[in-house]
XYZ file of C-alpha atoms in Angstrom:
578
model
C -65.232 122.026 -130.778
C -62.973 125.085 -130.387
C -64.505 128.553 -130.317
C -62.403 129.453 -133.374
C -61.291 126.956 -136.017
C -59.218 128.006 -139.031
C -58.509 125.103 -141.371
C -55.953 125.259 -144.213
C -56.826 128.814 -145.237
C -54.984 130.484 -148.110
C -55.888 134.055 -149.045
C -54.460 136.340 -151.719
C -55.415 139.991 -152.297
C -56.230 141.001 -155.894
C -53.080 141.874 -157.813
C -50.758 140.594 -155.068
C -47.801 138.494 -156.189
C -47.978 136.155 -153.166
C -50.692 135.020 -150.734
C -51.035 137.011 -147.505
C -52.033 133.770 -145.762
C -50.598 130.473 -146.931
C -52.180 127.214 -145.688
C -52.939 128.611 -142.232
C -54.577 126.469 -139.534
C -55.311 127.564 -135.957
C -57.660 126.623 -133.099
C -58.475 129.039 -130.244
C -60.413 127.940 -127.162
C -63.089 129.851 -125.265
C -61.521 132.050 -122.566
C -58.042 132.249 -124.070
C -55.953 135.433 -123.975
C -53.718 135.001 -126.999
C -51.183 137.220 -128.749
C -50.346 137.105 -132.447
C -46.672 137.987 -133.017
C -44.773 138.537 -136.243
C -42.974 141.165 -138.267
C -44.733 143.782 -140.377
C -46.315 142.039 -143.377
C -46.330 138.554 -141.818
C -50.128 138.231 -142.132
C -51.291 139.012 -138.565
C -54.003 141.545 -139.396
C -55.172 139.540 -142.412
C -55.564 136.501 -140.149
C -57.689 138.423 -137.653
C -59.908 139.919 -140.352
C -60.959 136.377 -141.228
C -62.641 136.132 -137.845
C -65.226 138.906 -138.237
C -65.897 138.226 -141.934
C -64.168 141.337 -143.299
C -62.213 138.812 -145.351
C -63.578 137.825 -147.825
C -66.864 139.785 -147.655
C -65.327 143.273 -147.539
C -61.684 142.737 -148.507
C -62.167 140.471 -151.490
C -59.631 138.051 -152.893
C -58.970 134.409 -153.667
C -59.625 132.250 -150.620
C -59.632 128.532 -149.890
C -60.120 126.598 -146.651
C -62.678 126.929 -143.878
C -63.216 129.281 -140.909
C -65.662 128.582 -138.096
C -66.233 131.194 -135.393
C -68.693 130.512 -132.551
C -70.206 127.745 -134.739
C -70.721 130.204 -137.637
C -69.187 129.347 -141.023
C -67.727 132.735 -141.885
C -67.414 132.152 -145.638
C -71.128 131.442 -145.812
C -72.248 134.229 -143.456
C -72.445 138.023 -143.434
C -70.309 140.415 -141.419
C -73.405 141.377 -139.425
C -73.942 137.726 -138.447
C -70.499 137.703 -136.845
C -70.549 141.145 -135.224
C -72.479 139.911 -132.180
C -69.801 137.301 -131.524
C -66.668 139.239 -132.553
C -65.693 142.739 -131.436
C -62.752 144.412 -133.165
C -60.645 147.432 -132.178
C -58.587 148.422 -135.206
C -55.063 149.789 -135.267
C -56.420 153.089 -136.631
C -59.064 153.105 -133.908
C -60.050 156.760 -134.380
C -61.647 155.838 -137.713
C -64.223 153.662 -135.932
C -65.458 156.544 -133.778
C -68.488 157.688 -135.745
C -70.687 159.815 -133.479
C -70.176 163.227 -131.909
C -70.568 162.420 -128.204
C -69.017 159.700 -126.098
C -72.269 158.010 -125.023
C -73.615 158.132 -128.574
C -70.561 156.308 -129.896
C -70.447 153.726 -127.101
C -74.110 152.802 -127.670
C -74.036 153.028 -131.484
C -73.750 149.280 -132.168
C -76.581 148.146 -129.846
C -78.757 150.969 -131.219
C -78.240 149.703 -134.766
C -79.092 146.167 -133.675
C -82.382 147.428 -132.271
C -81.716 146.785 -128.576
C -84.182 148.789 -126.483
C -81.577 149.125 -123.714
C -78.878 150.473 -126.050
C -78.070 153.438 -123.790
C -77.635 151.190 -120.752
C -75.356 148.928 -122.777
C -73.271 151.939 -123.819
C -73.003 153.235 -120.254
C -72.031 149.798 -118.965
C -69.313 149.545 -121.593
C -67.986 152.999 -120.635
C -67.842 151.952 -116.980
C -65.914 148.801 -117.863
C -63.206 150.771 -119.685
C -62.986 153.503 -117.049
C -64.640 156.375 -118.940
C -67.118 157.140 -116.168
C -68.489 160.694 -116.283
C -67.466 161.268 -119.915
C -70.908 160.496 -121.405
C -71.714 163.974 -122.690
C -68.230 164.992 -123.777
C -67.461 165.388 -127.450
C -65.050 162.855 -128.936
C -62.575 165.473 -130.101
C -62.224 166.642 -126.485
C -60.767 163.278 -125.457
C -57.069 162.421 -125.292
C -55.655 159.739 -127.569
C -55.744 157.186 -124.753
C -59.367 157.998 -123.959
C -60.328 157.644 -127.638
C -58.726 154.200 -127.686
C -60.744 153.218 -124.607
C -63.899 154.581 -126.270
C -63.264 152.432 -129.354
C -62.903 149.487 -126.983
C -66.185 150.409 -125.257
C -67.965 150.450 -128.615
C -66.558 147.027 -129.441
C -67.725 145.436 -126.158
C -71.159 147.107 -126.017
C -72.624 144.024 -127.745
C -70.910 141.768 -125.163
C -69.082 139.678 -127.780
C -67.554 136.308 -126.939
C -64.401 137.295 -128.850
C -62.548 140.602 -128.751
C -59.723 141.383 -131.191
C -57.433 144.368 -130.549
C -54.898 145.281 -133.232
C -51.766 146.896 -131.725
C -53.261 147.837 -128.325
C -50.372 150.061 -127.204
C -48.973 151.397 -130.495
C -50.171 154.987 -129.987
C -50.492 155.047 -126.200
C -48.249 156.288 -123.438
C -47.166 153.605 -120.932
C -49.803 154.566 -118.348
C -52.729 154.338 -120.788
C -51.264 151.170 -122.314
C -51.365 149.453 -118.919
C -54.891 150.745 -118.295
C -56.086 149.267 -121.579
C -54.462 145.896 -120.890
C -55.955 145.867 -117.378
C -59.398 146.267 -118.972
C -58.674 143.370 -121.340
C -57.544 141.239 -118.388
C -60.760 142.039 -116.511
C -62.901 141.091 -119.513
C -60.976 137.842 -119.899
C -61.018 136.779 -116.250
C -64.415 138.041 -115.077
C -66.514 137.687 -118.250
C -64.633 134.836 -119.947
C -64.197 136.937 -123.084
C -61.709 135.425 -125.502
C -59.067 138.099 -126.138
C -56.874 138.178 -129.247
C -54.220 140.893 -129.504
C -51.839 141.658 -132.354
C -48.811 142.747 -130.370
C -45.127 143.604 -130.884
C -44.373 144.447 -127.242
C -43.375 141.146 -125.669
C -43.310 142.639 -122.151
C -47.103 143.048 -122.344
C -47.502 139.568 -123.807
C -45.527 138.096 -120.901
C -47.537 139.987 -118.296
C -51.072 139.470 -119.621
C -51.393 136.697 -122.212
C -51.783 132.933 -121.827
C -50.753 131.733 -125.283
C -48.882 133.170 -128.236
C -48.845 132.542 -131.991
C -45.780 133.251 -134.127
C -46.323 134.214 -137.765
C -43.755 134.685 -140.522
C -44.061 135.055 -144.295
C -47.827 134.455 -144.338
C -47.624 131.242 -142.300
C -48.237 130.258 -138.694
C -44.944 128.888 -137.360
C -46.341 127.724 -134.013
C -48.797 128.278 -131.193
C -47.370 127.848 -127.689
C -47.840 128.902 -124.093
C -46.441 132.354 -123.415
C -43.604 130.964 -121.299
C -42.549 128.399 -123.883
C -42.889 130.859 -126.748
C -41.047 133.837 -125.247
C -38.099 131.762 -124.027
C -37.302 130.580 -127.561
C -34.834 133.451 -127.761
C -32.831 132.476 -130.835
C -35.836 131.552 -132.946
C -37.581 134.832 -132.124
C -34.462 136.853 -132.899
C -34.157 135.116 -136.258
C -37.675 136.389 -137.016
C -36.700 139.936 -135.870
C -38.834 139.592 -132.738
C -37.286 140.400 -129.390
C -38.297 138.643 -126.152
C -38.650 140.765 -122.983
C -35.410 142.543 -122.138
C -35.002 140.573 -118.897
C -35.308 137.328 -120.877
C -32.652 138.487 -123.315
C -30.352 139.492 -120.451
C -30.732 136.169 -118.633
C -30.051 134.275 -121.849
C -26.952 136.380 -122.596
C -25.552 135.631 -119.127
C -26.243 131.882 -119.222
C -26.474 131.001 -122.936
C -29.128 128.511 -121.826
C -32.428 128.629 -123.684
C -35.077 126.981 -121.513
C -38.322 127.673 -119.673
C -36.491 128.741 -116.484
C -35.605 132.095 -118.054
C -37.607 134.965 -116.482
C -40.251 136.632 -118.629
C -41.799 139.084 -116.125
C -40.284 141.682 -113.823
C -41.268 139.780 -110.661
C -39.601 136.625 -111.966
C -36.479 138.597 -112.836
C -36.208 140.020 -109.314
C -35.912 136.512 -107.914
C -33.735 135.293 -110.778
C -31.166 138.095 -110.479
C -31.315 138.615 -106.713
C -27.688 137.485 -106.268
C -26.612 140.593 -108.192
C -27.948 143.087 -105.626
C -25.468 145.849 -104.935
C -24.577 147.719 -101.742
C -26.047 151.188 -101.351
C -22.849 152.984 -102.389
C -23.145 151.469 -105.884
C -26.264 153.545 -106.625
C -25.886 155.925 -109.542
C -24.896 159.549 -108.918
C -27.879 161.713 -109.875
C -26.572 165.261 -109.882
C -26.800 166.970 -113.255
C -23.617 168.140 -114.896
C -23.215 171.852 -115.528
C -24.208 172.743 -119.076
C -22.042 175.035 -121.152
C -23.638 178.039 -122.822
C -24.843 176.988 -126.263
C -26.176 178.685 -129.347
C -29.958 179.171 -129.179
C -32.155 177.881 -131.979
C -35.596 178.212 -130.349
C -36.619 180.369 -127.393
C -40.119 179.794 -125.981
C -41.137 182.385 -123.407
C -44.102 181.964 -121.046
C -46.357 180.429 -123.717
C -50.027 179.556 -123.301
C -52.076 177.864 -126.000
C -55.784 177.009 -126.071
C -58.379 175.999 -128.589
C -62.103 176.590 -128.592
C -64.458 173.633 -128.120
C -67.784 173.334 -129.897
C -69.412 174.963 -126.868
C -67.112 177.979 -127.477
C -65.269 177.372 -124.237
C -61.493 177.428 -124.276
C -59.539 174.256 -123.498
C -56.003 175.037 -122.390
C -53.347 172.809 -123.940
C -50.147 174.637 -122.875
C -49.801 176.636 -119.684
C -46.835 178.895 -118.986
C -44.243 176.953 -120.995
C -40.654 178.202 -121.020
C -38.079 176.336 -123.076
C -34.818 176.954 -124.928
C -33.572 174.649 -127.686
C -29.833 174.805 -128.291
C -27.521 173.698 -131.055
C -26.518 170.064 -130.491
C -29.654 169.122 -128.544
C -31.143 165.676 -129.131
C -34.349 166.091 -127.183
C -36.911 163.452 -126.287
C -40.259 165.055 -125.493
C -42.149 162.633 -123.253
C -45.393 162.554 -121.289
C -48.769 160.895 -121.445
C -51.348 161.359 -124.213
C -52.767 164.877 -124.051
C -49.744 166.377 -122.266
C -49.236 168.935 -125.062
C -46.180 167.497 -126.848
C -47.467 167.729 -130.427
C -48.899 171.210 -129.846
C -45.561 172.430 -128.510
C -43.783 171.141 -131.627
C -46.331 172.740 -133.975
C -45.668 176.088 -132.263
C -42.004 175.735 -133.248
C -42.973 175.475 -136.921
C -44.998 178.692 -136.882
C -48.092 176.768 -138.022
C -49.693 177.481 -134.646
C -49.339 180.833 -132.885
C -49.221 181.154 -129.092
C -52.233 182.596 -127.316
C -49.854 184.227 -124.858
C -46.078 184.545 -124.769
C -43.512 184.388 -127.547
C -41.926 181.716 -129.739
C -38.639 182.833 -131.294
C -36.833 180.900 -134.032
C -33.336 182.294 -134.507
C -34.701 185.436 -132.776
C -37.580 185.707 -135.294
C -40.996 185.924 -133.620
C -43.430 183.403 -135.146
C -46.315 185.844 -134.602
C -44.763 188.267 -137.077
C -44.242 185.871 -139.999
C -46.144 183.247 -141.965
C -45.252 179.550 -141.522
C -43.625 179.580 -144.983
C -40.935 181.880 -143.607
C -39.764 179.118 -141.286
C -39.966 176.245 -143.787
C -36.227 176.515 -144.484
C -35.467 176.321 -140.763
C -37.805 173.684 -139.359
C -38.994 170.305 -140.636
C -41.960 168.622 -138.963
C -42.263 164.881 -139.713
C -45.782 163.702 -138.987
C -46.820 160.742 -136.857
C -48.576 159.274 -139.910
C -45.756 159.162 -142.495
C -48.107 158.867 -145.472
C -48.972 162.546 -144.919
C -45.449 163.373 -146.156
C -46.039 161.908 -149.640
C -47.400 164.183 -152.366
C -45.848 162.785 -155.561
C -45.856 159.361 -157.224
C -42.352 158.299 -156.203
C -40.069 158.555 -153.180
C -37.365 160.255 -155.235
C -39.817 162.900 -156.457
C -40.967 163.554 -152.881
C -37.369 163.974 -151.703
C -36.619 166.354 -154.601
C -39.807 168.398 -154.217
C -38.673 170.968 -151.650
C -35.224 171.451 -153.195
C -36.661 171.971 -156.669
C -39.286 174.387 -155.346
C -36.495 176.429 -153.710
C -34.345 176.324 -156.870
C -31.443 174.756 -154.980
C -28.429 174.352 -157.249
C -27.057 170.851 -157.783
C -29.971 169.426 -155.808
C -29.536 166.051 -157.542
C -26.261 165.482 -155.648
C -27.998 166.119 -152.313
C -30.900 163.854 -153.258
C -28.558 161.025 -154.218
C -26.737 161.357 -150.868
C -30.008 161.181 -148.940
C -31.257 158.151 -150.881
C -28.035 156.350 -149.987
C -28.117 157.539 -146.357
C -31.585 156.097 -145.762
C -31.078 152.998 -147.916
C -33.860 153.876 -150.364
C -32.083 152.997 -153.625
C -34.231 149.941 -154.370
C -37.563 151.668 -153.671
C -36.849 155.255 -154.818
C -39.217 154.944 -157.802
C -42.147 153.533 -155.804
C -45.136 155.502 -154.489
C -44.560 156.162 -150.782
C -48.217 155.542 -149.942
C -47.877 151.920 -151.070
C -44.818 151.041 -148.978
C -44.628 149.077 -145.733
C -44.666 150.931 -142.403
C -40.889 150.743 -141.930
C -40.200 151.871 -145.500
C -42.586 154.805 -145.080
C -40.767 155.885 -141.922
C -37.407 155.803 -143.677
C -38.800 157.736 -146.632
C -40.431 160.382 -144.421
C -37.135 160.912 -142.588
C -35.392 161.310 -145.942
C -37.932 163.899 -147.098
C -37.439 165.860 -143.887
C -33.639 165.799 -144.122
C -33.803 166.901 -147.784
C -35.271 170.205 -146.623
C -31.875 170.894 -144.988
C -33.400 172.359 -141.817
C -31.753 173.660 -138.659
C -34.331 171.847 -136.536
C -36.020 168.477 -137.184
C -39.211 167.614 -135.286
C -40.480 164.020 -135.272
C -43.860 162.953 -133.886
C -43.875 159.294 -132.725
C -41.400 158.046 -135.365
C -41.464 154.414 -134.147
C -45.214 154.009 -133.535
C -47.004 151.032 -135.167
C -43.728 149.285 -136.041
C -42.593 145.820 -134.995
C -39.580 145.721 -132.671
C -37.114 144.730 -135.384
C -38.209 147.605 -137.642
C -38.200 150.011 -134.682
C -34.570 149.145 -133.988
C -33.774 149.663 -137.675
C -35.496 153.069 -137.751
C -33.760 154.048 -134.503
C -30.400 153.655 -136.259
C -31.493 156.148 -138.916
C -32.722 158.546 -136.226
C -29.249 158.377 -134.674
C -27.805 159.728 -137.937
C -30.044 162.831 -137.869
C -27.677 164.565 -135.451
C -25.330 165.077 -138.405
C -28.077 166.469 -140.639
C -29.509 169.248 -138.421
C -28.410 171.508 -135.572
C -31.023 170.039 -133.220
C -33.572 167.195 -133.269
C -36.699 166.822 -131.134
C -38.704 163.617 -130.913
C -42.099 163.309 -129.236
C -42.340 159.648 -128.285
C -43.670 156.973 -125.953
C -40.792 154.671 -126.914
C -38.752 154.753 -123.706
C -36.021 152.550 -125.141
C -35.439 155.061 -127.938
C -35.376 157.822 -125.301
C -32.826 155.965 -123.170
C -30.477 155.131 -126.028
C -30.720 158.304 -128.148
C -31.508 161.497 -126.211
C -28.978 163.765 -124.534
C -31.817 165.808 -123.046
C -35.277 164.696 -121.882
C -38.199 167.070 -121.390
C -41.118 165.662 -119.390
C -44.579 167.192 -119.878
C -47.831 166.807 -117.975
C -51.105 168.711 -118.370
C -49.581 171.312 -120.665
C -46.566 172.112 -118.498
C -42.906 171.117 -118.430
C -42.352 169.358 -115.118
C -38.734 168.316 -115.698
C -35.900 169.146 -118.073
C -32.833 166.975 -117.600
C -30.887 163.978 -118.845
C -31.626 160.265 -118.733
C -30.044 159.835 -115.290
C -32.208 162.520 -113.683
C -35.370 161.204 -115.352
C -35.120 157.434 -115.123
C -33.704 157.385 -111.593
C -36.564 159.551 -110.300
C -39.439 157.168 -109.592
C -41.674 159.953 -108.262
C -41.257 161.870 -111.525
C -41.973 158.766 -113.616
C -45.133 158.068 -111.613
C -46.252 161.687 -111.843
C -45.844 161.747 -115.635
C -47.291 158.259 -116.207
C -44.031 156.979 -117.673
C -42.598 153.473 -117.477
C -38.844 153.014 -117.892
C -37.565 150.226 -120.148
C -37.784 146.879 -118.394
C -34.026 146.364 -118.201
C -33.604 149.761 -116.579
C -36.268 149.008 -113.995
C -34.754 145.665 -112.995
C -31.287 147.232 -112.617
C -32.774 149.952 -110.397
C -34.687 147.449 -108.259
C -31.558 145.311 -107.873
C -29.487 148.299 -106.772
C -27.119 147.991 -109.726
C -25.781 150.806 -111.834
C -28.641 151.963 -114.043
C -28.610 149.940 -117.295
C -29.979 151.654 -120.396
C -29.843 148.551 -122.586
C -29.620 144.783 -122.335
C -25.941 145.050 -123.263
C -25.336 147.469 -120.366
C -27.048 145.131 -117.915
C -25.064 142.085 -119.019
C -21.785 144.012 -118.789
C -22.573 145.299 -115.287
C -23.731 141.851 -114.137
C -20.647 140.095 -115.485
C -18.334 142.546 -113.692
C -20.470 142.937 -110.619
C -18.586 140.485 -108.410
C -15.342 142.416 -108.953
C -16.919 145.832 -108.338
C -18.922 145.255 -105.150
C -18.428 144.034 -101.603
C -20.369 140.924 -102.582
C -17.480 139.541 -104.615
C -18.626 135.964 -104.094
C -22.162 136.570 -105.289
C -21.414 136.562 -108.978
C -19.792 133.116 -108.820
C -22.714 131.840 -106.797
C -25.160 133.396 -109.284
C -23.297 131.782 -112.165
C -23.468 128.417 -110.396
C -27.229 128.812 -109.853
C -27.683 129.648 -113.545
């Protein structure tokens, strides 16, 4: 008998026009490390909520079929009966942190189950996830990555046989994402915990998982080994899922879809080794001289701190100097807790610097209320639903223009609705839209304010790869709608393809301000900031090729490589090997 057996399950939420799961069957064995892939709305999260009894005991609806988890019939059991066997880290993991201090939260579940050693269980869980020495810290003092690890510690404090993690890396910087996956790997290999992840990032699936499930339109299409699943390039693309970049590149060069395609970086090194370039083909790293530009924002020697519950100050920004110019498309990067969001809030006037000055068009934010800068700066939140205040997208887009008595605002609104392809959903409530639709709508609301400066906080977080690419196209268009755009993001592919300037932050300071060549070619800088370049960029660097910022770049360089380098025979040999 499998550890998990789902047999012909159909589930439909109340009022929904179609089932969220339609005749779904799936078996998962003890000790598996399995990823659930699929576009937004394909049924991934609904499927996983069957396993801990949240469906149908908490999220009610019409359900048929049978689910057995660790020999427990879930439809006949309570959520508490399953919680010892199934741990769950939700996509909005901060909502499952319920106590004030770290140790209290980590030991909360065993305490409620009456275990006399609940504190020891909590401490053990904290050690497993790498939060040693954080026991007495308050939760709000932790970085986003540390909070995610704490939610994981709470989930494993009962030592469940099954651990489900919904979107493990969606809100994490690359360094913390790897740390979290390393913890999952340890639990799987050393404790035989069955790991189930809902994941859009196929590079992580290739590196860590054993099997993969593809879902589409409320159905399971297949369950396969990771290698077999991720090398089905055309089928995945048809479902708006993108295999690892190295897999895509190898397929583009050979047009052969088989299991010999590389899926990890180490495999790609061997696969593409014939493309290695001589040293003189390395990219030229010197920055070009910048022309004097018109200033929009001038940040001068700024410090910012907030008071903790113990009345001590925690410094977030330390001696920051920065100028934002007209025409800048800036990617603000760095690990969780580096100070990116705080720096952007200072530019809105919502926060005031503890020390130093923030000038917007030479106006000091200390001397005016935030409302004074509302015409100049738009801040688009990481959670797009926070942008919706009315009962329709059109009304939300109109709101600012109507409040400012802008003449002929209807013409501007109509242009924006067309620009962001919102015509079909303009009369719907933004809070009820899908993640990708909400992102589009929030961008439209921001642009409608007609600002000089647009600030976006993690605009592609929590989106599947296909939707991320779609949203990235809309972000590209923002350069025509504002004098400057700043994006705080962990999405290195968006950074590589969009930004003309990259600002790297660490521990509240700017440690580099340059372009994509100076950032992505500097391995020491990337390591210092906890950043991971896109996979295709890393393989081109390791192979000594010209730095490729996209799969298309890599394929073009590889195809022309034999003509450009001293190894003119290598490309033909590589083609023969393929």
